[in-house]
Amino acid sequence: MGDEEVMETSRADGAPAPRYAPHPYVGGRTPVLRALAAWRMSWPGAPRVIALTGAPGSGRGRLLTGFLMLCDPESRSQLPMDELDPATVPPDLPAPAVPRPDGLTTAQFLRTVAAHLGLDATADVRTELGAREEPVTLVVPDVAAAGPVRAAGEPARLVREVLAPLAALPAVQLLTVVPRDLAAELTAEVPQGQAQIIDLDAPEWADPDGLVAHAATALDPARGAPALPFTTAPQPRAALASALAARAAGSHLTVELAVRSALLAPEGFDPADTERLPATVGEAVARHARRLGADPQLLRLLLAPLALAEGEGLPLPLWGALAGAVADRDLGREFADAAALTAPFVDRLAAPSGTGDGADDRTLVRLVHPALAAEIRERLPDIRGAQTRIAMKLLEAVPGQDWSRADPYVRDHLAGHTLDAGLLPQLLTDPGLFAHADPVVLRAAVEAVPLRELGAPARTYLRTAPLLIRTRATPTLRAALLETAFTEDGLAPYAQALHGLGLALPWRTLWSLPPTGATAVTAGVLPGGPVPVPVAVCRVPAAAPGARPVPGGDGAFVVHALADGAPLDAAPEQVVHPSEEERAAAPFALARGDGHVRVYDRRTQEAVAAVPTDSPVLGADLSPDGTLLLTTERGVTARQILATPAAAPARSGAADGAWPSGR
């Protein structure tokens, strides 16, 4: 950008300074690039921590990208290094670690930092870095992009829980782009003289020449602009670029939107009428609408669903319906005729591929910059009302309230809209949503609600979500793990509802016992009576309720009916446990790990159920009839394996009589 010109630099002694070419991507920003280069080379007196900030749309992200090009050996080879100001060029060092926070929770970002630095992801990254003596260089792009749910406030959490503690560590050399309101918080604990806040809107860092170069490049047909009277001739193009920059007051986004408006809808655009050029992002929207003979408020309503959208963007088929929801009236006709009206402000992109949910061929739409989205939101008179109507419209788009058939956007991001509307607790009663929604996104939304406002099902989901995320569980496994969690928490109707979703759950949780210190559990039968009773025998502390000591002092035990968990008045020595022959003849077998167990079919050796746990497995056993007993710090559960064995081995009469079907 702007590399056809050279820029004057100055020297402190007043002597003539050499003329250097501007950075071809940034187009200017020489004082800032010098400061960043000094930071990278740890120049004496240079800060150890830099918070790069400015108003949204000030070009801070583009500036950081341009600086990283100078830090990356491959990118440097493609730049005119000999023509650049040497003071803006960092030393020839390996590229710094650049963990991106885009869309990540704080926990996910910490794991990303660990991966970049080659640290153990399960360790405390801050402790690991605090113990280091050699410096660690981190560059963190736009913190404002953090978090899977906008209303959850993840950027502030990321600064408080991760970046500010890292910045305080002497071994960490940090450069990050942060919103202005978080810059001081980031540097608060850094010793004096080791931190610097570079505000791109401050006079000492302003770059009017770079803004002109930005406009000139965007208008240049050689850089992709269409051939128009005010773009093909150099003099009119240069005059328009200067006028755009002068009106934009340092905002690169305002310049970009004004140029897009002129290039995509040139009819009626008069480059000589500089008073009609926009001075702010909001004016860029309003002036474009008026030039096309439309009401600016209509344009804002059409763009509002994109400003309120979550994730990577809004599916194109939903856009028109949600615009009507925001306006609270039918905008079908207006939306159908609005292509030219909305075009300068909207980007289209393909949905992320490889999601496995049928989303690969969908088109997403989003606003060209987060600052434009923020400006549209600020002008909405009632965001909560708009989000409420959007949420209702999204719910209507779930076919038959079957979440497995819902659009991935609706399924994963409805929670974000209801959070912004203040209605999320009311949504958190649907087991189908719990099973099918992305647990990372849904957990972030639920965590943003005060715990006292959450109902029992939501609290169960919240405690189970880390396990769903850690195991990358499929909807079927999510449903199975939640079915057990609901049973543990006494929410049997919710557990039962998960069996009605049409998913082939691998088990049905028969019962759950609260934690009593049980360290082992085994299956057996209690002889006597007309039919032997299958039981579970739990090893517990002697002080546990109902515990009966074993003769000889080898611990204490409690006995429960295997079918329903009812306590039985029986001595543990009365219980008969299956023999090795009986276990070998059973259709299923058990394999145990520290944080999981697996049940597999003996004949095919295929796993029929994998049971991950959120705490170490203390004891596990599998009855010959396929009831899995499991004890962890959360207590004891009994799960009936629902798979049909490939071929049920023949059993002896004694085994058949001892193990009646518990199903």
XYZ file of C-alpha atoms in Angstrom:
663
model
C 0.000 0.000 0.000
C 1.483 3.339 -1.011
C 4.836 1.877 -2.032
C 5.012 4.148 -5.068
C 5.924 6.984 -2.735
C 8.656 7.547 -0.171
C 8.228 9.066 3.232
C 10.349 11.660 5.020
C 11.830 10.672 8.339
C 13.456 13.003 10.810
C 16.498 12.975 13.026
C 16.830 14.350 16.509
C 19.863 16.468 15.525
C 17.946 18.192 12.750
C 20.194 16.856 10.005
C 18.573 15.717 6.756
C 17.209 12.228 7.110
C 17.272 9.537 4.460
C 14.107 8.803 2.531
C 12.669 5.328 3.055
C 9.837 3.473 1.402
C 6.788 2.873 3.590
C 5.879 -0.618 4.669
C 4.077 -2.066 1.602
C 1.231 -3.522 3.696
C 0.866 -0.867 6.396
C 1.669 2.154 4.237
C 3.021 4.223 7.114
C 2.927 4.047 10.909
C 6.695 4.517 11.041
C 6.860 5.716 14.700
C 4.824 2.721 15.876
C 6.823 0.261 13.801
C 10.000 1.688 15.320
C 8.629 1.182 18.825
C 7.599 -2.382 18.039
C 10.976 -3.178 16.491
C 12.716 -1.867 19.624
C 10.435 -4.099 21.712
C 11.299 -7.131 19.589
C 15.044 -6.568 19.864
C 14.763 -5.791 23.623
C 16.510 -2.490 23.017
C 17.800 -0.819 26.209
C 14.968 1.240 27.631
C 12.355 -0.461 25.435
C 9.258 -1.739 27.238
C 8.862 -5.448 27.932
C 5.067 -5.251 27.525
C 3.219 -3.261 24.860
C -0.551 -2.842 24.732
C -1.487 -1.721 21.237
C -4.879 -0.040 21.293
C -7.063 2.571 19.667
C -10.641 3.041 18.590
C -12.158 0.094 16.704
C -11.374 0.660 13.042
C -8.163 2.570 13.753
C -6.110 -0.042 11.886
C -4.497 -1.674 14.910
C -5.045 -5.196 13.539
C -3.563 -4.304 10.147
C -0.602 -2.673 11.834
C 0.126 -5.776 13.900
C -0.114 -7.947 10.790
C 2.384 -5.704 9.016
C 4.783 -5.890 11.956
C 4.518 -9.686 12.105
C 5.446 -9.762 8.416
C 8.733 -8.151 9.427
C 9.224 -10.767 12.153
C 8.592 -13.803 9.964
C 11.585 -14.979 7.889
C 9.394 -16.179 5.019
C 7.439 -12.918 4.822
C 10.617 -10.831 5.093
C 11.937 -12.478 1.950
C 9.005 -11.003 0.028
C 9.411 -7.447 1.346
C 11.734 -4.704 -0.016
C 13.860 -4.844 3.117
C 16.637 -2.649 1.699
C 14.159 0.180 1.089
C 12.588 0.211 4.565
C 13.635 2.328 7.520
C 16.123 0.096 9.390
C 14.702 1.296 12.707
C 11.371 -0.330 11.805
C 12.929 -3.700 11.013
C 13.329 -6.089 13.949
C 16.402 -8.309 14.165
C 16.568 -11.514 12.184
C 15.189 -13.772 14.938
C 12.826 -16.736 14.820
C 9.202 -15.676 14.470
C 7.556 -15.084 17.874
C 4.741 -17.268 19.152
C 1.392 -15.806 18.001
C -1.478 -17.567 19.811
C -4.736 -16.197 18.402
C -7.651 -15.757 20.823
C -10.345 -15.581 18.123
C -13.494 -17.310 19.367
C -11.647 -19.053 22.204
C -12.567 -19.278 25.847
C -9.934 -18.347 28.398
C -9.220 -22.017 29.105
C -8.864 -22.794 25.400
C -6.521 -19.851 24.931
C -4.306 -21.058 27.766
C -4.025 -24.429 26.044
C -3.185 -22.639 22.794
C -0.395 -20.711 24.536
C 0.940 -23.968 25.977
C 0.948 -25.560 22.516
C 2.817 -22.614 20.987
C 5.463 -22.729 23.714
C 5.763 -26.506 23.863
C 4.455 -26.692 27.432
C 2.358 -29.383 29.054
C -1.237 -28.342 28.356
C -2.347 -29.835 31.685
C 0.150 -27.757 33.673
C -0.291 -24.189 34.939
C 1.167 -22.158 32.086
C 1.737 -19.124 34.314
C 3.662 -21.178 36.856
C 5.738 -22.797 34.123
C 6.653 -19.431 32.602
C 7.245 -17.884 36.011
C 9.973 -20.446 36.651
C 11.810 -19.661 33.432
C 14.865 -17.470 33.262
C 15.164 -17.191 29.489
C 12.733 -14.705 27.894
C 9.561 -15.870 26.163
C 8.105 -13.693 23.413
C 4.345 -13.704 22.864
C 2.284 -11.721 20.379
C -1.463 -11.904 20.970
C -3.675 -10.470 18.192
C -7.010 -8.785 18.777
C -8.168 -9.698 22.289
C -11.592 -8.254 21.448
C -12.167 -11.297 19.208
C -11.945 -13.725 22.144
C -14.880 -15.845 23.243
C -17.503 -17.983 21.511
C -20.366 -15.836 22.894
C -20.206 -12.067 22.580
C -22.368 -11.208 25.605
C -20.282 -13.418 27.911
C -17.492 -10.804 28.184
C -14.611 -13.160 27.415
C -12.085 -10.434 26.386
C -12.118 -8.920 29.877
C -11.785 -12.350 31.449
C -8.892 -13.207 29.156
C -7.028 -10.058 30.186
C -7.682 -10.504 33.914
C -7.027 -14.226 34.167
C -4.312 -14.773 31.572
C -2.681 -11.779 29.931
C -2.274 -9.498 32.950
C -0.693 -12.299 35.050
C 1.574 -13.197 32.121
C 2.554 -9.549 31.631
C 3.651 -9.384 35.270
C 6.169 -12.235 34.776
C 9.719 -10.939 34.207
C 10.477 -13.621 31.614
C 7.505 -12.768 29.392
C 7.879 -10.253 26.577
C 4.311 -9.477 25.490
C 2.750 -7.530 22.636
C -1.004 -7.578 22.326
C -3.882 -5.703 20.716
C -6.484 -4.833 23.333
C -9.588 -2.658 23.565
C -8.819 0.727 25.065
C -10.817 0.066 28.241
C -8.663 -2.992 29.031
C -5.221 -1.573 28.221
C -4.600 -0.063 31.663
C -5.785 -3.242 33.381
C -3.367 -5.306 31.309
C -0.359 -3.237 32.392
C -1.407 -2.439 35.967
C 0.880 -5.003 37.641
C 3.869 -4.485 35.346
C 6.748 -2.635 37.063
C 7.091 0.999 36.098
C 9.038 1.556 32.905
C 8.459 -1.982 31.602
C 5.074 -1.375 29.964
C 3.799 0.966 27.288
C 0.324 1.682 25.960
C 0.386 2.739 22.305
C -2.931 4.386 21.451
C -3.104 4.785 17.690
C -5.540 7.676 18.065
C -3.111 9.712 20.187
C -1.388 12.579 18.300
C 2.118 11.115 18.723
C 1.072 7.901 16.979
C -1.299 9.334 14.380
C -0.544 8.575 10.740
C -2.472 10.845 8.348
C -0.176 9.976 5.446
C -0.833 6.280 5.980
C -4.576 6.934 5.905
C -4.228 8.716 2.558
C -2.176 5.799 1.243
C -4.888 3.383 2.444
C -7.546 5.312 0.513
C -5.375 5.639 -2.593
C -4.616 1.947 -2.672
C -8.271 1.000 -2.203
C -9.227 3.263 -5.139
C -6.479 2.029 -7.461
C -7.638 -0.231 -10.358
C -4.174 -1.808 -10.286
C -5.101 -3.093 -6.795
C -8.509 -4.437 -7.786
C -10.757 -1.370 -7.849
C -13.178 -1.102 -10.798
C -12.345 1.322 -13.575
C -14.375 4.464 -12.868
C -13.801 8.132 -13.692
C -12.505 8.865 -10.198
C -10.271 5.756 -10.022
C -8.539 5.550 -13.407
C -7.044 9.053 -13.554
C -4.217 9.519 -11.003
C -5.000 13.123 -10.108
C -8.729 12.671 -9.278
C -7.890 9.466 -7.446
C -5.246 11.201 -5.333
C -7.551 14.138 -4.601
C -10.360 11.821 -3.503
C -7.980 9.805 -1.317
C -6.819 12.964 0.434
C -10.388 14.157 0.946
C -11.500 10.785 2.345
C -8.590 10.715 4.801
C -9.177 14.295 5.888
C -12.832 13.611 6.660
C -12.250 10.253 8.393
C -10.314 11.679 11.359
C -7.922 8.771 11.599
C -10.475 5.966 11.109
C -9.303 3.419 8.575
C -12.696 1.726 8.761
C -14.520 4.918 7.785
C -12.253 5.236 4.759
C -12.804 1.615 3.812
C -16.594 1.867 4.058
C -16.673 5.113 2.079
C -14.563 3.572 -0.680
C -16.690 0.411 -0.784
C -19.821 2.543 -1.019
C -18.424 4.528 -3.936
C -17.064 1.496 -5.801
C -20.023 -0.860 -5.351
C -22.703 1.781 -6.008
C -21.034 4.573 -8.023
C -24.298 5.980 -9.402
C -24.780 9.445 -7.963
C -21.395 9.556 -6.259
C -19.712 12.951 -6.742
C -16.030 12.872 -5.682
C -15.925 16.668 -5.778
C -18.627 16.978 -3.121
C -16.244 16.360 -0.229
C -18.738 17.621 2.358
C -20.817 14.507 1.688
C -17.949 12.170 2.478
C -18.426 10.410 5.832
C -16.594 11.482 8.958
C -17.588 8.457 11.049
C -18.606 4.844 10.594
C -22.208 5.779 11.329
C -22.148 8.505 8.708
C -20.786 6.027 6.151
C -23.931 3.934 6.662
C -26.325 6.886 6.603
C -24.806 8.678 3.592
C -24.747 5.488 1.533
C -28.433 4.893 2.236
C -29.452 8.443 1.363
C -27.443 8.392 -1.872
C -29.413 5.302 -2.908
C -32.707 6.954 -1.937
C -33.261 4.724 1.100
C -34.006 5.439 4.727
C -30.806 5.017 6.831
C -32.898 3.423 9.552
C -34.052 0.739 7.101
C -30.427 -0.039 6.244
C -29.593 -0.324 9.942
C -32.494 -2.722 10.462
C -31.327 -4.854 7.556
C -27.802 -4.965 8.959
C -28.896 -5.495 12.563
C -29.109 -9.333 12.413
C -25.505 -9.393 11.249
C -24.478 -7.015 14.019
C -26.172 -9.291 16.557
C -24.960 -12.534 14.992
C -22.717 -14.958 16.841
C -19.795 -17.049 15.644
C -18.336 -16.743 12.159
C -21.467 -15.300 10.598
C -25.156 -15.740 9.926
C -26.433 -18.329 7.409
C -27.725 -16.438 4.402
C -31.213 -18.056 4.467
C -31.806 -16.721 7.994
C -30.851 -13.121 7.290
C -34.121 -11.809 5.856
C -36.337 -13.490 8.457
C -34.220 -12.142 11.322
C -34.250 -8.634 9.859
C -38.026 -8.786 10.045
C -37.772 -10.025 13.624
C -35.595 -7.072 14.617
C -37.954 -4.614 12.905
C -40.997 -6.439 14.303
C -42.605 -6.293 10.872
C -42.323 -8.036 7.531
C -39.328 -6.741 5.587
C -39.510 -9.353 2.835
C -39.995 -6.896 -0.016
C -37.378 -4.458 1.274
C -34.862 -7.242 1.838
C -35.375 -8.636 -1.667
C -34.487 -5.248 -3.171
C -31.602 -4.452 -0.817
C -28.571 -6.009 -2.510
C -26.995 -2.690 -3.550
C -28.022 -1.067 -0.278
C -26.278 -3.602 1.942
C -23.368 -4.681 -0.310
C -20.669 -2.257 0.950
C -21.119 -3.423 4.520
C -21.343 -7.192 4.130
C -18.893 -9.987 3.400
C -19.888 -13.477 2.288
C -17.900 -16.575 3.153
C -18.277 -20.317 3.082
C -19.133 -22.036 6.341
C -16.164 -23.791 7.991
C -15.599 -27.168 6.397
C -15.053 -30.453 8.133
C -17.662 -29.873 10.832
C -19.457 -33.104 10.052
C -22.847 -31.454 10.434
C -23.796 -30.824 6.823
C -22.651 -27.196 6.988
C -19.893 -27.409 4.402
C -21.816 -25.848 1.516
C -23.603 -23.111 3.429
C -22.947 -19.441 2.783
C -22.444 -17.215 5.791
C -22.808 -13.440 5.830
C -21.220 -11.031 8.269
C -20.413 -7.353 8.567
C -17.049 -6.249 7.199
C -15.675 -5.200 10.597
C -16.563 -5.690 14.282
C -16.566 -1.925 14.785
C -19.370 -1.586 12.232
C -21.316 -4.225 14.151
C -20.762 -2.324 17.394
C -21.982 0.909 15.780
C -25.164 -0.770 14.507
C -25.843 -2.288 17.938
C -25.357 1.050 19.674
C -28.074 2.636 17.532
C -30.651 -0.100 18.207
C -33.250 1.301 20.613
C -33.988 -2.019 22.349
C -31.360 -4.724 21.978
C -33.056 -7.029 24.457
C -36.314 -6.813 22.584
C -34.570 -7.406 19.254
C -32.694 -10.402 20.649
C -35.883 -11.804 22.127
C -37.625 -11.683 18.764
C -34.555 -13.177 17.056
C -34.540 -16.025 19.577
C -38.211 -16.739 18.966
C -37.640 -16.768 15.208
C -34.693 -19.144 15.592
C -36.764 -21.471 17.755
C -39.410 -21.527 15.049
C -36.703 -22.670 12.618
C -36.084 -25.923 14.542
C -38.034 -28.586 12.588
C -40.499 -30.175 14.974
C -38.267 -29.042 17.851
C -35.877 -31.796 16.785
C -32.443 -30.351 17.467
C -30.732 -32.987 15.350
C -32.380 -31.389 12.293
C -31.760 -27.775 13.287
C -29.444 -25.512 11.308
C -26.007 -25.614 12.982
C -26.201 -21.876 13.631
C -29.541 -22.203 15.418
C -28.382 -25.217 17.393
C -25.076 -23.729 18.530
C -25.804 -20.018 18.844
C -29.381 -19.688 20.056
C -27.978 -19.583 23.588
C -25.932 -16.490 22.745
C -28.998 -14.614 21.527
C -31.082 -15.621 24.545
C -28.225 -14.611 26.868
C -28.209 -11.130 25.346
C -32.001 -11.055 25.700
C -31.815 -12.032 29.371
C -33.795 -15.216 28.671
C -31.162 -17.943 28.715
C -32.322 -19.622 31.975
C -35.731 -20.265 30.383
C -34.065 -22.030 27.461
C -32.001 -24.335 29.644
C -34.656 -26.957 30.231
C -34.436 -28.842 26.932
C -32.360 -32.050 27.090
C -32.265 -32.151 23.285
C -30.498 -28.792 23.166
C -28.024 -29.951 25.806
C -27.173 -33.016 23.713
C -26.874 -31.336 20.301
C -25.455 -27.842 20.967
C -21.707 -27.254 20.804
C -20.704 -27.673 24.459
C -17.945 -25.058 24.245
C -20.384 -22.375 23.118
C -23.260 -23.437 25.353
C -21.046 -23.697 28.421
C -19.653 -20.192 27.834
C -23.186 -18.809 27.640
C -24.399 -20.671 30.728
C -21.368 -19.589 32.765
C -22.269 -15.958 32.048
C -25.538 -16.369 33.986
C -25.379 -15.997 37.800
C -25.582 -19.463 39.332
C -28.562 -18.496 41.486
C -30.595 -17.835 38.324
C -29.995 -21.290 36.857
C -32.422 -24.145 37.312
C -31.355 -27.632 38.352
C -30.995 -28.990 34.764
C -28.716 -26.092 33.817
C -26.539 -26.641 36.889
C -26.232 -30.314 35.968
C -25.233 -29.338 32.442
C -22.701 -26.845 33.746
C -20.898 -29.409 35.879
C -20.940 -31.978 33.043
C -19.840 -29.628 30.244
C -16.078 -29.895 30.969
C -16.299 -33.670 30.447
C -18.254 -33.197 27.214
C -15.609 -30.773 25.967
C -12.572 -32.756 27.094
C -13.776 -35.934 25.420
C -14.998 -34.138 22.260
C -18.155 -36.158 22.743
C -20.554 -36.791 19.884
C -24.228 -35.909 20.446
C -24.891 -39.552 21.356
C -22.148 -39.652 23.979
C -23.175 -36.208 25.267
C -26.695 -37.539 25.758
C -25.393 -40.646 27.531
C -23.136 -38.687 29.890
C -25.897 -36.198 30.634
C -28.341 -39.061 31.221
C -26.079 -40.342 33.989
C -25.513 -36.837 35.369
C -29.252 -36.149 35.556
C -29.731 -39.473 37.339
C -26.973 -38.585 39.810
C -28.684 -35.265 40.521
C -32.131 -36.770 41.021
C -33.555 -35.419 37.751
C -35.017 -38.664 36.435
C -37.484 -37.064 33.947
C -34.594 -35.320 32.171
C -32.587 -38.541 32.092
C -35.572 -40.369 30.614
C -36.148 -37.631 28.030
C -32.672 -38.217 26.611
C -33.716 -41.767 25.710
C -36.522 -40.295 23.603
C -34.272 -38.291 21.268
C -33.767 -41.114 18.778
C -30.099 -41.519 19.693
C -28.694 -44.993 20.286
C -27.509 -44.438 23.840
C -25.005 -47.093 24.930
C -26.474 -47.461 28.412
C -29.340 -46.672 30.722
C -28.382 -45.483 34.186
C -30.330 -47.617 36.655
C -29.411 -45.767 39.810
C -26.845 -43.584 41.506
C -25.647 -43.417 45.108
C -24.235 -40.192 46.549
C -20.584 -40.077 47.639
C -20.008 -42.030 50.857
C -16.311 -42.711 50.446
C -16.782 -45.912 48.442
C -13.461 -47.135 47.060
C -14.552 -50.331 45.320
C -17.688 -51.977 43.982
C -18.345 -55.541 42.845
C -21.304 -57.472 41.483
C -22.659 -60.610 43.073
C -25.835 -62.447 44.041
C -27.530 -62.891 47.369
C -28.698 -66.538 47.632
C -31.809 -67.606 49.468
C -35.454 -67.171 48.695
C -37.129 -68.417 45.550
C -34.758 -66.459 43.245
C -31.206 -65.241 43.982
C -31.035 -61.444 44.079
C -28.322 -59.694 42.016
C -26.552 -57.137 44.200
C -23.789 -54.540 44.237
C -21.332 -54.641 47.121
C -19.587 -51.352 47.916
C -16.489 -51.049 50.058
C -16.962 -47.984 52.295
C -15.488 -46.416 55.448
C -16.661 -48.016 58.675
C -18.496 -44.811 59.603
C -20.623 -44.789 56.438
C -24.382 -45.171 56.998
C -25.421 -48.832 57.017
C -21.826 -50.093 56.766
C -21.244 -53.601 58.028
C -17.735 -54.710 58.925
C -16.321 -57.829 57.417
C -15.367 -60.499 59.937
C -11.671 -60.287 60.516
C -11.556 -56.484 60.186
C -10.921 -56.242 56.432
C -12.945 -53.054 55.887
C -16.685 -52.410 55.802
C -19.267 -52.868 53.074
C -22.827 -51.977 52.111
C -25.044 -54.093 49.871
C -27.555 -52.720 47.362
C -29.983 -54.379 44.976
C -28.505 -54.330 41.494
C -31.851 -53.577 39.838
C -32.730 -50.358 41.671
C -29.983 -49.572 44.204
C -32.186 -50.225 47.217
C -30.145 -50.918 50.378
C -30.339 -54.503 51.577
C -29.916 -55.784 55.096
C -27.307 -58.344 54.206
C -23.848 -59.200 55.376
C -21.158 -59.013 52.693
C -20.012 -62.540 53.443
C -23.444 -63.769 52.304
C -22.844 -62.491 48.770
C -21.697 -64.953 46.124
C -19.508 -63.380 43.428
C -19.338 -64.753 39.862
C -16.560 -67.200 39.165
C -13.929 -66.651 36.514
C -15.725 -69.228 34.352
C -19.014 -67.326 34.645
C -17.309 -64.051 33.755
C -15.592 -65.646 30.759
C -18.940 -66.965 29.553
C -20.590 -63.523 29.772
C -21.170 -61.665 26.474
C -19.408 -58.488 27.602
C -16.036 -57.762 29.212
C -14.580 -54.748 30.966
C -11.364 -52.793 30.398
C -10.472 -50.118 32.916
C -8.351 -46.966 32.695
C -7.669 -44.140 35.150
C -10.350 -41.810 33.801
C -12.535 -44.189 31.833
C -13.779 -47.726 31.403
C -14.730 -49.591 28.242
C -17.188 -52.391 27.750
C -16.537 -54.597 24.747
C -18.159 -57.587 23.097
C -16.141 -60.696 23.854
C -16.920 -62.304 20.514
C -16.113 -59.394 18.212
C -13.697 -57.537 20.527
C -15.488 -54.303 19.565
C -16.217 -51.639 22.155
C -19.940 -51.263 22.805
C -19.670 -48.539 25.465
C -16.917 -46.121 26.456
C -17.517 -44.361 29.758
C -15.249 -41.365 30.401
C -15.355 -39.867 33.888
C -14.535 -36.450 35.310
C -12.629 -37.952 38.250
C -10.452 -41.052 38.655
C -12.148 -44.430 38.566
C -11.931 -45.938 42.056
C -13.718 -49.174 41.324
C -15.484 -50.880 38.428
C -17.147 -54.206 37.803
C -19.397 -55.736 35.173
C -22.047 -58.260 36.086
C -22.484 -61.261 33.771
C -25.836 -59.858 32.633
C -24.217 -56.588 31.456
C -24.723 -54.140 34.326
C -21.729 -51.820 34.730
C -20.908 -50.711 38.267
C -18.664 -47.691 38.623
C -17.448 -45.740 41.620
C -15.697 -42.365 41.515
C -15.520 -39.384 43.842
C -19.078 -38.580 42.740
C -20.442 -41.859 44.123
C -21.552 -45.187 42.701
C -23.613 -45.707 39.551
C -25.128 -48.733 37.873
C -25.506 -48.599 34.099
C -27.337 -51.220 32.061
C -25.457 -51.793 28.793
C -27.999 -51.579 25.972
C -25.987 -53.167 23.159
C -27.081 -56.555 21.841
C -24.204 -59.033 22.052
C -23.036 -60.559 18.794
C -23.751 -64.030 20.096
C -24.779 -64.792 23.633
C -22.624 -67.633 24.929
C -24.478 -70.604 26.315
C -24.639 -70.554 30.094
C -24.730 -73.390 32.560
C -27.911 -73.960 34.446
C -26.281 -72.709 37.634
C -25.318 -69.428 35.981
C -28.745 -69.013 34.419
C -30.376 -69.481 37.796
C -27.940 -67.192 39.578
C -28.214 -64.283 37.149
C -31.854 -63.626 36.241
C -32.354 -60.826 33.780
C -32.366 -57.457 35.485
C -33.944 -55.856 32.453
